[in-house]
Coordinates of N, CA and C in Angstrom, one line a residue:
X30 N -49.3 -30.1 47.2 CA -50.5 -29.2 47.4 C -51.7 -29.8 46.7
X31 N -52.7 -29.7 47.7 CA -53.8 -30.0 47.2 C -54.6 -28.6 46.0
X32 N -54.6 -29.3 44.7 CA -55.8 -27.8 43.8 C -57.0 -27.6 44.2
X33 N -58.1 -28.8 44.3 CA -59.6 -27.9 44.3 C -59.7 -27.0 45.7
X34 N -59.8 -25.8 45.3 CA -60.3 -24.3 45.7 C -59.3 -23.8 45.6
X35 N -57.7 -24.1 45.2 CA -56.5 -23.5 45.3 C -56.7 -22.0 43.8
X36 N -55.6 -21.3 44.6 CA -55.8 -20.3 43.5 C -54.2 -20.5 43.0
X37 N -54.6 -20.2 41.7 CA -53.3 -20.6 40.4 C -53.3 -19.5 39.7
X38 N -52.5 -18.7 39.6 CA -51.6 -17.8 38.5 C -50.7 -18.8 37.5
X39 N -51.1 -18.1 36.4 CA -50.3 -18.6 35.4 C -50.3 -17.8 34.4
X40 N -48.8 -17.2 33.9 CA -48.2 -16.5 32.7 C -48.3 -17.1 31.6
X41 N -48.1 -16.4 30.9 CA -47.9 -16.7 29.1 C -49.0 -18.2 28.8
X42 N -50.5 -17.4 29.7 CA -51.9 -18.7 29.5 C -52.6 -18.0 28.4
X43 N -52.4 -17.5 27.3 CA -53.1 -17.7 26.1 C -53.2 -18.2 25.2
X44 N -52.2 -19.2 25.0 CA -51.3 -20.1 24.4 C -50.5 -21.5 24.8
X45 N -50.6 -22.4 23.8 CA -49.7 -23.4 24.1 C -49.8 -23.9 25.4
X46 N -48.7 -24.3 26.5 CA -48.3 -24.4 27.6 C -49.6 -24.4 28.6
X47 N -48.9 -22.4 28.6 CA -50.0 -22.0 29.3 C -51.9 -22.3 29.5
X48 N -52.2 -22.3 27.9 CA -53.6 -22.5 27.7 C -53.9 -23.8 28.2
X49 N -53.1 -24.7 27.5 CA -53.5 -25.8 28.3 C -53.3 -26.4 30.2
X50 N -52.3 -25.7 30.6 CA -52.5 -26.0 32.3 C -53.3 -24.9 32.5
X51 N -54.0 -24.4 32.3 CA -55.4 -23.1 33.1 C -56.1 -24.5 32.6
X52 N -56.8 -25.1 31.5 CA -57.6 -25.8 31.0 C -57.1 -27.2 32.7
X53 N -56.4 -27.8 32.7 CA -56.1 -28.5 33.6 C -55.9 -28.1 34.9
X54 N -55.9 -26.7 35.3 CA -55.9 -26.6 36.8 C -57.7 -26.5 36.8
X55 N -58.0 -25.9 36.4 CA -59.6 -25.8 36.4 C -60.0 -27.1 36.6
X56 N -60.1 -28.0 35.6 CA -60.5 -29.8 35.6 C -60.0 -29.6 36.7
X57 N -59.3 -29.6 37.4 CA -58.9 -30.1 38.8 C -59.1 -29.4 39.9
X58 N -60.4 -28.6 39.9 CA -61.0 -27.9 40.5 C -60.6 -26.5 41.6
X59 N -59.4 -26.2 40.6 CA -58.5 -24.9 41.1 C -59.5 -23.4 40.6
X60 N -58.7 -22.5 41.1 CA -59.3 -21.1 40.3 C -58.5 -20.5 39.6
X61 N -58.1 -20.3 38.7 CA -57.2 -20.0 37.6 C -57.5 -18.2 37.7
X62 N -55.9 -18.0 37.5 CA -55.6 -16.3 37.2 C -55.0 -16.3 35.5
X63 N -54.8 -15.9 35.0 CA -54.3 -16.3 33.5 C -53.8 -14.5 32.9
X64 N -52.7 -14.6 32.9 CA -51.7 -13.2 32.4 C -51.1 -13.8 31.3
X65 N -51.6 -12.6 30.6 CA -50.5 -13.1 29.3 C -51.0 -11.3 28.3
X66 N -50.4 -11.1 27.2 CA -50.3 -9.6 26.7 C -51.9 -9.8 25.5
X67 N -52.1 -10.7 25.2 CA -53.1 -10.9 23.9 C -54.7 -11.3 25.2
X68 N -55.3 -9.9 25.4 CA -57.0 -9.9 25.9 C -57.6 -10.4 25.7
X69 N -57.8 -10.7 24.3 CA -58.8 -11.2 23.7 C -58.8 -12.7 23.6
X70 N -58.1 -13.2 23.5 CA -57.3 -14.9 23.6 C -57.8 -15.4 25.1
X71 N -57.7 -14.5 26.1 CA -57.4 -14.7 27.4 C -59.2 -14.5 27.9
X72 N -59.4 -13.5 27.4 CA -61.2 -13.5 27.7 C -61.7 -14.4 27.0
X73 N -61.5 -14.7 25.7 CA -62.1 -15.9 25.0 C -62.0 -17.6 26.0
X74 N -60.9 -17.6 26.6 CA -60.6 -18.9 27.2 C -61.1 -19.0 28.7
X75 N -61.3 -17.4 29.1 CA -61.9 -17.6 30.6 C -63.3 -17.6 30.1
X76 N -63.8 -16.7 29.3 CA -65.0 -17.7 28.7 C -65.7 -18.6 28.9
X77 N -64.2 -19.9 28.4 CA -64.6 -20.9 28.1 C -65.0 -21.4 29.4
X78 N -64.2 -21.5 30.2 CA -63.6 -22.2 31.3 C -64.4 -21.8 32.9
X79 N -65.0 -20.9 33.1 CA -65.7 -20.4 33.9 C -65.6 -19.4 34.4
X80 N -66.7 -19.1 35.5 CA -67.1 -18.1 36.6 C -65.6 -18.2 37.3
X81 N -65.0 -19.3 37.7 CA -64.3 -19.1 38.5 C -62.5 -18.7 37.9
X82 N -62.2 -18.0 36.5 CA -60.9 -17.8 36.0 C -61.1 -16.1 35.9
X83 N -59.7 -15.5 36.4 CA -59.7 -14.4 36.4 C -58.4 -14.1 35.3
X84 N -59.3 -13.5 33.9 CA -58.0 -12.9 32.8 C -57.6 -11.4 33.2
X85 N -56.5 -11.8 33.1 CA -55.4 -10.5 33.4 C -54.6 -9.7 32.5
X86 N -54.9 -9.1 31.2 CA -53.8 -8.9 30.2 C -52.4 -8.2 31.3
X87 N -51.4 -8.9 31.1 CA -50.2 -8.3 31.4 C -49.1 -8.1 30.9
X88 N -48.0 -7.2 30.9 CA -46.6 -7.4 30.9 C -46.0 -8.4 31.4
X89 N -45.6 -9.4 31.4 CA -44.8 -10.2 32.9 C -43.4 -9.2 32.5
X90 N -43.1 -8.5 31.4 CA -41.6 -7.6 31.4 C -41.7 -6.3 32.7
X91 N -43.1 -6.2 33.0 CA -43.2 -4.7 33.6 C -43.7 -4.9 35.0
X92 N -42.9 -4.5 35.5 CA -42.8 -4.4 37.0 C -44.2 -3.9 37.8
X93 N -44.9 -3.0 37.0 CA -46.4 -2.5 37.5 C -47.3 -3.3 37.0
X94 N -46.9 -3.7 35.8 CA -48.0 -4.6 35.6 C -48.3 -5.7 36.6
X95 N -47.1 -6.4 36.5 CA -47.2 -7.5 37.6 C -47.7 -7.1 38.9
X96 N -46.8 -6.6 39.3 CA -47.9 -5.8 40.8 C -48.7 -5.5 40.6
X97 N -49.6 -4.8 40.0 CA -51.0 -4.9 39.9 C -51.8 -5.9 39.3
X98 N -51.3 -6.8 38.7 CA -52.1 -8.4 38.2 C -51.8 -8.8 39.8
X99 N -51.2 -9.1 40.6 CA -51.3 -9.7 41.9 C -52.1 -9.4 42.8
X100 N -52.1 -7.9 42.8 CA -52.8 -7.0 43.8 C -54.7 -7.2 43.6
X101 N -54.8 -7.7 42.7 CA -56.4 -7.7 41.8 C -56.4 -9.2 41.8
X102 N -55.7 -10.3 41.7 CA -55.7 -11.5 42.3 C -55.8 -11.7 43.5
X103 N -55.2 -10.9 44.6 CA -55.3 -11.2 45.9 C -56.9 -10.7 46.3
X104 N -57.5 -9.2 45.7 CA -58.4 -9.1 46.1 C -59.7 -9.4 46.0
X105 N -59.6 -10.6 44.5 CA -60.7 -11.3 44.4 C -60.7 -12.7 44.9
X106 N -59.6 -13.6 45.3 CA -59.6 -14.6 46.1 C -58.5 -14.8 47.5
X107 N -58.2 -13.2 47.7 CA -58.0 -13.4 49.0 C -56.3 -14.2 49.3
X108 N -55.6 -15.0 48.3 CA -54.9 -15.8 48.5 C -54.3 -15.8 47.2
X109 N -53.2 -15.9 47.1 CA -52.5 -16.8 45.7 C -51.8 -18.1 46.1
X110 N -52.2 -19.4 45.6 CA -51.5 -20.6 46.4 C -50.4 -21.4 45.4
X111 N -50.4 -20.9 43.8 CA -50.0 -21.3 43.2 C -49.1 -20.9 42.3
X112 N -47.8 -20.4 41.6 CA -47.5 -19.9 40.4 C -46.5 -20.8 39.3
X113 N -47.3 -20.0 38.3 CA -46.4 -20.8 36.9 C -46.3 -20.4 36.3
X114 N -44.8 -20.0 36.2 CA -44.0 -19.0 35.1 C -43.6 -20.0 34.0
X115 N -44.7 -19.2 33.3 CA -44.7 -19.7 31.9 C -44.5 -19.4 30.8
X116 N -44.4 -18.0 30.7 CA -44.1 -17.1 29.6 C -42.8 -17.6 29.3
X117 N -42.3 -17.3 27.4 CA -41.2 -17.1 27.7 C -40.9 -17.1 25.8
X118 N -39.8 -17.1 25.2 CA -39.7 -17.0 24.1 C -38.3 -17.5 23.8
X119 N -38.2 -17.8 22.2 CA -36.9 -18.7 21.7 C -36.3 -17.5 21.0
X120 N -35.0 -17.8 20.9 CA -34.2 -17.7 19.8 C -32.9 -18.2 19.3
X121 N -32.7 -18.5 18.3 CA -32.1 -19.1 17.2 C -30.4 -18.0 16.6
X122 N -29.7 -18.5 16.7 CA -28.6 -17.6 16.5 C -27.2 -18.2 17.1
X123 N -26.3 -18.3 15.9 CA -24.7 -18.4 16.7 C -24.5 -17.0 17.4
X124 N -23.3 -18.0 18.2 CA -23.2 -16.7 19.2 C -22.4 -15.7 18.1
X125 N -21.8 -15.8 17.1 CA -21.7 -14.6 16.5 C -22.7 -13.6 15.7
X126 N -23.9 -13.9 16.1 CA -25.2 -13.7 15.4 C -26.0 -13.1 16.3
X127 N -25.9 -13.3 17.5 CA -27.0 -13.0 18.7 C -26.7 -11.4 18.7
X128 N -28.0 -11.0 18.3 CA -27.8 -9.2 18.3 C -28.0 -9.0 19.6
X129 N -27.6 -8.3 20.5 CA -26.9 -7.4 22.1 C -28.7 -7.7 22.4
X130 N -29.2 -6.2 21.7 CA -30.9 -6.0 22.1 C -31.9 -7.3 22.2
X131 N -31.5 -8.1 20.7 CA -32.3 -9.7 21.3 C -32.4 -10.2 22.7
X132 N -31.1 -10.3 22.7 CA -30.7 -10.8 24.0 C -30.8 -10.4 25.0
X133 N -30.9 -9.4 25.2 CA -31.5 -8.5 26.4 C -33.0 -9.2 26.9
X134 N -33.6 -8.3 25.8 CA -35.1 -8.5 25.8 C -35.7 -10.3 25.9
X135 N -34.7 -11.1 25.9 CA -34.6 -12.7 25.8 C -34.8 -12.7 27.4
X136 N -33.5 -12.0 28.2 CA -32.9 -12.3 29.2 C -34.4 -11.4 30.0
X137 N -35.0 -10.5 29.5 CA -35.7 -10.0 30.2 C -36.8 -10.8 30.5
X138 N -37.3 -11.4 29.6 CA -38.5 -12.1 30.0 C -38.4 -13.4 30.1
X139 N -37.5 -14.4 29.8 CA -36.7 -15.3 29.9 C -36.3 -15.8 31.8
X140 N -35.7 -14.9 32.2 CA -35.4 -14.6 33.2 C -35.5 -13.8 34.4
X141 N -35.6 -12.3 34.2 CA -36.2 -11.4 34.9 C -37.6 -11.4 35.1
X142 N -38.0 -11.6 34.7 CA -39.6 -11.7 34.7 C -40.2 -12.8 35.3
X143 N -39.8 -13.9 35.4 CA -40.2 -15.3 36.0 C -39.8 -14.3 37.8
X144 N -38.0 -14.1 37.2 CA -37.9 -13.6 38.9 C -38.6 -12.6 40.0
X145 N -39.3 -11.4 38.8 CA -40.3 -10.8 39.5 C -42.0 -11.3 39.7
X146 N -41.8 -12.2 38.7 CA -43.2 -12.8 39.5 C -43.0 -13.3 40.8
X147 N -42.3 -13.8 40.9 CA -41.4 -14.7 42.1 C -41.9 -14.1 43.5
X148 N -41.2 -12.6 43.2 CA -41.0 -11.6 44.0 C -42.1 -10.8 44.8
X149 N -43.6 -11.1 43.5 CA -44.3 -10.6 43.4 C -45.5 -11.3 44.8
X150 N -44.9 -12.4 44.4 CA -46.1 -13.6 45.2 C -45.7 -14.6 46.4
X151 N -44.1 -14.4 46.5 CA -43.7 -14.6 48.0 C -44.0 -14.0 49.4
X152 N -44.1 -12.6 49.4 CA -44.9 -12.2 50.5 C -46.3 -12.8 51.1
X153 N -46.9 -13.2 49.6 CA -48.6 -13.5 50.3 C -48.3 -14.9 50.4
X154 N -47.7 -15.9 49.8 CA -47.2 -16.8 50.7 C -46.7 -17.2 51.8
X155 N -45.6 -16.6 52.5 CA -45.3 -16.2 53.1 C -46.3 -16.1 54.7
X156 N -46.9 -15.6 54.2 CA -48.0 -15.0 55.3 C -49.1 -16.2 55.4
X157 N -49.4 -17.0 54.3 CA -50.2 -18.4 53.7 C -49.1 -19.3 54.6
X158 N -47.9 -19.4 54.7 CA -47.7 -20.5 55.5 C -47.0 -21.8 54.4
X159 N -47.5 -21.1 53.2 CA -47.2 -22.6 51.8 C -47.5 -21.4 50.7
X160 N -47.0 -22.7 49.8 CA -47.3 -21.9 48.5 C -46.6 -22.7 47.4
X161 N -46.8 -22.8 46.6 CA -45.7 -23.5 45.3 C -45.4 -23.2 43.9
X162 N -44.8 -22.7 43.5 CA -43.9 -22.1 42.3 C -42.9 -23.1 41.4
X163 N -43.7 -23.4 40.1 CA -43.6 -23.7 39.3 C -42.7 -23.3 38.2
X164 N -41.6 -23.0 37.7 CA -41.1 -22.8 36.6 C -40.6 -23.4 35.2
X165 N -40.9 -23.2 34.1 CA -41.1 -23.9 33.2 C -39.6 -23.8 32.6
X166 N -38.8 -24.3 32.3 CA -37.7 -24.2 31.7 C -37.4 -24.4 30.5
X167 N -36.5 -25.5 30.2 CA -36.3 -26.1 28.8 C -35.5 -27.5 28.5
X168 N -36.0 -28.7 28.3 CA -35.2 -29.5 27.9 C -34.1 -29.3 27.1
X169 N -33.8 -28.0 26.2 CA -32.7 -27.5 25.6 C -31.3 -27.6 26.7
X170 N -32.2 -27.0 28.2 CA -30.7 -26.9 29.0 C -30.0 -28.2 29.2
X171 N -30.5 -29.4 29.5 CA -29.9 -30.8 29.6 C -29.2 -30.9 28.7
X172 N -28.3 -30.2 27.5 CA -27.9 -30.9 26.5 C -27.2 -29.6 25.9
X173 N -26.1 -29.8 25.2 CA -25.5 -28.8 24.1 C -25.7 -28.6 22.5
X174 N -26.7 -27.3 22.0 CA -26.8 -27.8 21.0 C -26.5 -26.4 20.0
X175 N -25.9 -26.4 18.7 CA -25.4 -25.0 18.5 C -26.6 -24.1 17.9
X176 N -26.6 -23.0 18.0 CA -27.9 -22.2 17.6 C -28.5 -21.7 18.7
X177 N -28.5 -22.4 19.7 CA -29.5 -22.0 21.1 C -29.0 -21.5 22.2
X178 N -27.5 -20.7 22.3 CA -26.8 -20.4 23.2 C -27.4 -18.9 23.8
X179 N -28.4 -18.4 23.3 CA -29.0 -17.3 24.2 C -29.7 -17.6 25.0
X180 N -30.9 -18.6 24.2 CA -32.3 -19.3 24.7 C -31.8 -20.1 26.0
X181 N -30.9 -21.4 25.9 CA -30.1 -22.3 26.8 C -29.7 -21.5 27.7
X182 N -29.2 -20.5 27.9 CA -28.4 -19.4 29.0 C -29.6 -18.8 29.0
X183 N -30.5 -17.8 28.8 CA -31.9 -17.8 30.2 C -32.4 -18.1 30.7
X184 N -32.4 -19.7 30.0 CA -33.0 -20.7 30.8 C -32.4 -21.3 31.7
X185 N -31.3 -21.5 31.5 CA -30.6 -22.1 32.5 C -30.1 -21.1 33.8
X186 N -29.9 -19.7 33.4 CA -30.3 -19.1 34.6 C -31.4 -19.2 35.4
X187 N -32.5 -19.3 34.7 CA -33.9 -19.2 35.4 C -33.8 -20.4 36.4
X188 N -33.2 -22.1 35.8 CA -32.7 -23.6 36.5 C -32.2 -22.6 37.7
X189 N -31.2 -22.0 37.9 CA -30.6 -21.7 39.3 C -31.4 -20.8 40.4
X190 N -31.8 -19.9 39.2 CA -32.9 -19.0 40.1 C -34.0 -20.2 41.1
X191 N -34.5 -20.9 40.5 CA -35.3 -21.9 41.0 C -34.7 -22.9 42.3
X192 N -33.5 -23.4 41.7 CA -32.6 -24.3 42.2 C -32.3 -23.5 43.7
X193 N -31.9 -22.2 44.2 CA -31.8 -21.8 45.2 C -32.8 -21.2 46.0
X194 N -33.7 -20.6 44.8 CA -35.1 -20.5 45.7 C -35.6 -21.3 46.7
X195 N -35.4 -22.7 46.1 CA -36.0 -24.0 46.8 C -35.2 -24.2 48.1
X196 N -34.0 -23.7 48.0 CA -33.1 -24.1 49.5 C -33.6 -22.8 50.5
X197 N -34.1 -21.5 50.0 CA -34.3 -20.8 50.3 C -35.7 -20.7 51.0
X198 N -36.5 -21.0 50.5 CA -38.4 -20.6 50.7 C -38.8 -22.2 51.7
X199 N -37.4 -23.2 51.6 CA -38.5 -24.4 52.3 C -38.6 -24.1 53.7
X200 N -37.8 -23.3 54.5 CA -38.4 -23.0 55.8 C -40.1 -22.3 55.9
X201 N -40.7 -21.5 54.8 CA -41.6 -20.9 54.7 C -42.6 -21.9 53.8
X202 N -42.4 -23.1 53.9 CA -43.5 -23.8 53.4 C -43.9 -23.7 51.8
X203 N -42.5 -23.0 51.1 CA -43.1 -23.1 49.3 C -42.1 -23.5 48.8
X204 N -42.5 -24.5 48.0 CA -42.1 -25.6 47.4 C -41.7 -24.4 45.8
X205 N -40.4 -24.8 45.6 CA -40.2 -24.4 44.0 C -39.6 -25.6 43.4
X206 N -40.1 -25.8 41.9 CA -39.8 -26.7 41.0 C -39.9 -26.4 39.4
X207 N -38.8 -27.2 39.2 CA -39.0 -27.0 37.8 C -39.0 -28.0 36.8
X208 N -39.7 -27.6 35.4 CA -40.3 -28.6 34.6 C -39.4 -28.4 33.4
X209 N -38.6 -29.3 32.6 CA -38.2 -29.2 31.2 C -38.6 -29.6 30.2
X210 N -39.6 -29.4 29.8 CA -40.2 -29.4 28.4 C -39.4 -29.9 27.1
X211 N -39.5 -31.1 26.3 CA -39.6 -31.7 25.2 C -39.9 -30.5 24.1
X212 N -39.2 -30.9 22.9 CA -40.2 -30.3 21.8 C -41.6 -30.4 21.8
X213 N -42.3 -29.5 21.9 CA -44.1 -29.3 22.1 C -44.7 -28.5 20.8
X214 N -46.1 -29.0 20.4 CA -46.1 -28.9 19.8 C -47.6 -27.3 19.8
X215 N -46.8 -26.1 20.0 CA -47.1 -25.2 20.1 C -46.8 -23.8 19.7
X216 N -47.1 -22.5 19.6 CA -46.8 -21.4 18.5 C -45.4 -21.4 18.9
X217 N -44.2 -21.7 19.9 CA -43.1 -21.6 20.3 C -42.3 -21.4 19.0
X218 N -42.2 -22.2 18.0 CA -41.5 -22.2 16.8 C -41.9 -21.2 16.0
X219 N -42.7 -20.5 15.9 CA -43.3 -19.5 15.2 C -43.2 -18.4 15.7
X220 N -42.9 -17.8 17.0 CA -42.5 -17.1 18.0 C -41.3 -16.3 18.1
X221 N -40.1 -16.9 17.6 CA -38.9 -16.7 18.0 C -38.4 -15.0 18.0
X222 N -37.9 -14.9 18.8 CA -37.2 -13.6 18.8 C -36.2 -13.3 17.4
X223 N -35.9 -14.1 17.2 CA -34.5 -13.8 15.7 C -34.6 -15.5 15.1
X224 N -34.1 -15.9 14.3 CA -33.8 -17.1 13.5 C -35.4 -18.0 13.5
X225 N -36.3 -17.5 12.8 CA -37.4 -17.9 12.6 C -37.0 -19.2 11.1
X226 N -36.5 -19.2 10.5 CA -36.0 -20.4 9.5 C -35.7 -21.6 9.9
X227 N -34.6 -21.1 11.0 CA -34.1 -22.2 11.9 C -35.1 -22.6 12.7
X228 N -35.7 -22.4 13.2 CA -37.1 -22.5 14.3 C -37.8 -23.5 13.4
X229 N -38.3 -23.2 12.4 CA -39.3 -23.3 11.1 C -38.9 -24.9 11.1
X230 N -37.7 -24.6 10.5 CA -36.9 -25.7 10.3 C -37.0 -27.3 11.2
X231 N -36.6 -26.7 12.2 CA -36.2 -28.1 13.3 C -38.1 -27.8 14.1
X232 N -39.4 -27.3 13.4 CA -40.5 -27.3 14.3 C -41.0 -28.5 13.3
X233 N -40.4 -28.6 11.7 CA -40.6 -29.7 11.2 C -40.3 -30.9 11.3
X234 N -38.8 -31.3 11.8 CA -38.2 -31.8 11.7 C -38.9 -32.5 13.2
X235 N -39.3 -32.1 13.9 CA -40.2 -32.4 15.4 C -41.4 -32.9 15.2
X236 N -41.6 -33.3 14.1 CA -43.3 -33.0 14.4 C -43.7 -34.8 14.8
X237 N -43.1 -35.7 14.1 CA -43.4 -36.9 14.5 C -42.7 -37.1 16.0
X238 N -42.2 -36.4 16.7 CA -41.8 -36.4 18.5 C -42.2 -35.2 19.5
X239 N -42.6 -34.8 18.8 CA -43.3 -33.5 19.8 C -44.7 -34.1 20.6
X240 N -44.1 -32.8 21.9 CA -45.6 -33.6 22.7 C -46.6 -32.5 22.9
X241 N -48.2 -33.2 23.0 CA -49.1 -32.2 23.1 C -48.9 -31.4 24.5
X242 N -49.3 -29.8 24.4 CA -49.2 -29.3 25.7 C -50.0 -29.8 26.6
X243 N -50.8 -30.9 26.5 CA -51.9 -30.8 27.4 C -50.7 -32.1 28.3
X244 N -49.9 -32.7 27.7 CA -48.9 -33.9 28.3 C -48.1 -32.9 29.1
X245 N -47.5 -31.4 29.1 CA -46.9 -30.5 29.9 C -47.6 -30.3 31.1
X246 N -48.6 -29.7 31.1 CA -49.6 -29.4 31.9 C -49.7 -30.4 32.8
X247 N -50.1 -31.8 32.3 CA -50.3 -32.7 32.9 C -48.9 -32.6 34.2
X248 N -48.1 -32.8 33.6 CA -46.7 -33.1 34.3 C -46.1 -31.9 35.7
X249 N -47.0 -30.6 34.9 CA -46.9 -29.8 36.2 C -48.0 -30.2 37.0
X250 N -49.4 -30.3 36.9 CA -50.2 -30.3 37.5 C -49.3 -31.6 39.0
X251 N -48.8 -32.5 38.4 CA -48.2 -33.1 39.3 C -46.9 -33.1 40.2
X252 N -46.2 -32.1 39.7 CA -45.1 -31.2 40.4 C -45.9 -30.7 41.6
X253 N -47.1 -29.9 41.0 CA -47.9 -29.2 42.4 C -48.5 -29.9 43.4
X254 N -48.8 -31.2 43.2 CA -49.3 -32.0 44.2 C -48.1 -32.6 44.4
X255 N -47.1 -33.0 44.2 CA -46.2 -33.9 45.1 C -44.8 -32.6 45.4
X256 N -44.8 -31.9 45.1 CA -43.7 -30.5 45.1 C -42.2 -31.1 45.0
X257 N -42.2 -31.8 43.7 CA -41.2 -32.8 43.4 C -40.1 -31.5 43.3
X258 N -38.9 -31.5 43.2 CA -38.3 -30.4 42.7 C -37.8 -30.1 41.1
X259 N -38.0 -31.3 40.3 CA -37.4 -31.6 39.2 C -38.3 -32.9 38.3
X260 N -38.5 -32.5 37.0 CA -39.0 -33.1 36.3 C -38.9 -32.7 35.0
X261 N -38.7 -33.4 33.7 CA -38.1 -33.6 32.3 C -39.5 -34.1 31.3
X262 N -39.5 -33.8 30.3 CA -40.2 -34.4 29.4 C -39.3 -34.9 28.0
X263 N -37.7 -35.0 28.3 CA -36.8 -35.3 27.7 C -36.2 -36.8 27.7
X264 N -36.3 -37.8 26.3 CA -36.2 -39.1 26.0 C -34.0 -38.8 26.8
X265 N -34.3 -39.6 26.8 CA -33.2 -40.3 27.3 C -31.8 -39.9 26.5
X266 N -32.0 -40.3 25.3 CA -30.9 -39.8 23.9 C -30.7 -38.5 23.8
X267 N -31.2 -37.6 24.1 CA -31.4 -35.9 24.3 C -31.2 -35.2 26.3
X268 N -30.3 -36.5 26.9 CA -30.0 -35.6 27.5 C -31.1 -35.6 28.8
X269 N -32.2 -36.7 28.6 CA -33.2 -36.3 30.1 C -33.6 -38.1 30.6
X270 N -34.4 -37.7 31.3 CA -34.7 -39.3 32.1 C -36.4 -40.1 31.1
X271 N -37.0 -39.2 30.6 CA -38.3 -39.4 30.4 C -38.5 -40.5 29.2
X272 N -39.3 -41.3 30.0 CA -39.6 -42.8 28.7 C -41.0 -42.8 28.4
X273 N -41.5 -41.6 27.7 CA -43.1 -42.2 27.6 C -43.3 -42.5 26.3

């Protein structure tokens, strides 16, 4: 898919990831939608970025919110051509550790939430003829590592949600794909739902191999123009294909 005049939704764009692909779909002459719960972050960066970005504070947890961040995207450009579920959060914990409610609330936004955006923006695709959906996963899933067995299981549900989507939407012209992300060097570690030490910990222990989000961004922006199905930002030793 071609970006300049394309219209792009993108979740959890206040931050990290997200901030930086709004910053790169714009460069690339798209119109950016940007959802994420922090207003002020989100005005500040449409701001930056122009006339043509519409900030959205949203839930991606809540079902109205989302329908109405869509409904208010469709009716200022008419179209949504793009999404990237990007929100999402960590946590840290043996599985004899993982409190029930963490995990819920993990699996809610983790997973359900990517799926109701999903849900949200296939119809007007649909009717568009194309469309392409982006989901952000986790180089965690390529690999077994102990601590991450909540985080690795949303995510790796979300890998299948995507994975069938794709067999599902190619008759209707939308491309779904997904990206796994490297350690990055973003509020992610600071973030965590439970085991902030552990986070803390191995956000140090990263820091001479972590990659900037604007190297994420990049790597989706190219997902959306070639509607690859699959792409890693994981070294080779950890489980992924990626040599940069």
């Amino acid at each position: 898919m071609e970006l300049k005049n394309s219209v792009v939704l993108i979740t959890g764009a206040s931050c990290g990831i997200g901030e930086a692909t709004a910053r790169a779909v714009v460069q690339a002459g798209a119109r950016a939608v940007l959802l994420a719960r922090r207003q002020d972050r989100l005005d500040d960066l449409a701001l930056e970025l122009g006339n043509d970005v519409l900030a959205l504070p949203c839930d991606v947890t809540n079902s109205v919110e989302v329908q109405k961040a869509v409904e208010i995207a469709q009716e200022k450009y008419g179209r949504i051509d793009v999404l990237i579920n990007n929100a999402g959060q960590g946590l840290y914990a043996t599985i004899e550790e993982i409190g029930i409610d963490d995990f819920r609330g993990l699996l809610n936004l983790n997973t359900v939430a990517p799926l109701m955006m999903m849900q949200a923006v296939i119809p007007l695709m649909r009717k568009q003829g194309a469309g392409c959906i982006v989901n952000v996963s986790s180089g965690a899933t390529l690999a077994t590592y102990p601590g991450v067995a909540a985080y690795t299981s949303s995510k790796s549900a979300l890998n299948m949600i995507s994975k069938v989507a794709r067999l599902e939407l190619a008759d209707a012209g939308i491309t779904v794909s997904l990206i796994h992300p490297f350690m990055t060097a973003t509020e992610f570690y600071g973030s965590v739902k439970s085991g902030l030490s552990t986070a803390q910990a191995q956000e140090v222990g990263a820091t001479s191999i972590a990659h900037p989000p604007s190297l994420v961004a990049q790597m989706i922006i190219n997902l959306i123009r070639t509607g690859d199905e699959e792409t890693d930002l994981v070294p080779r030793e950890y489980g992924g294909s990626f040599e940069g």
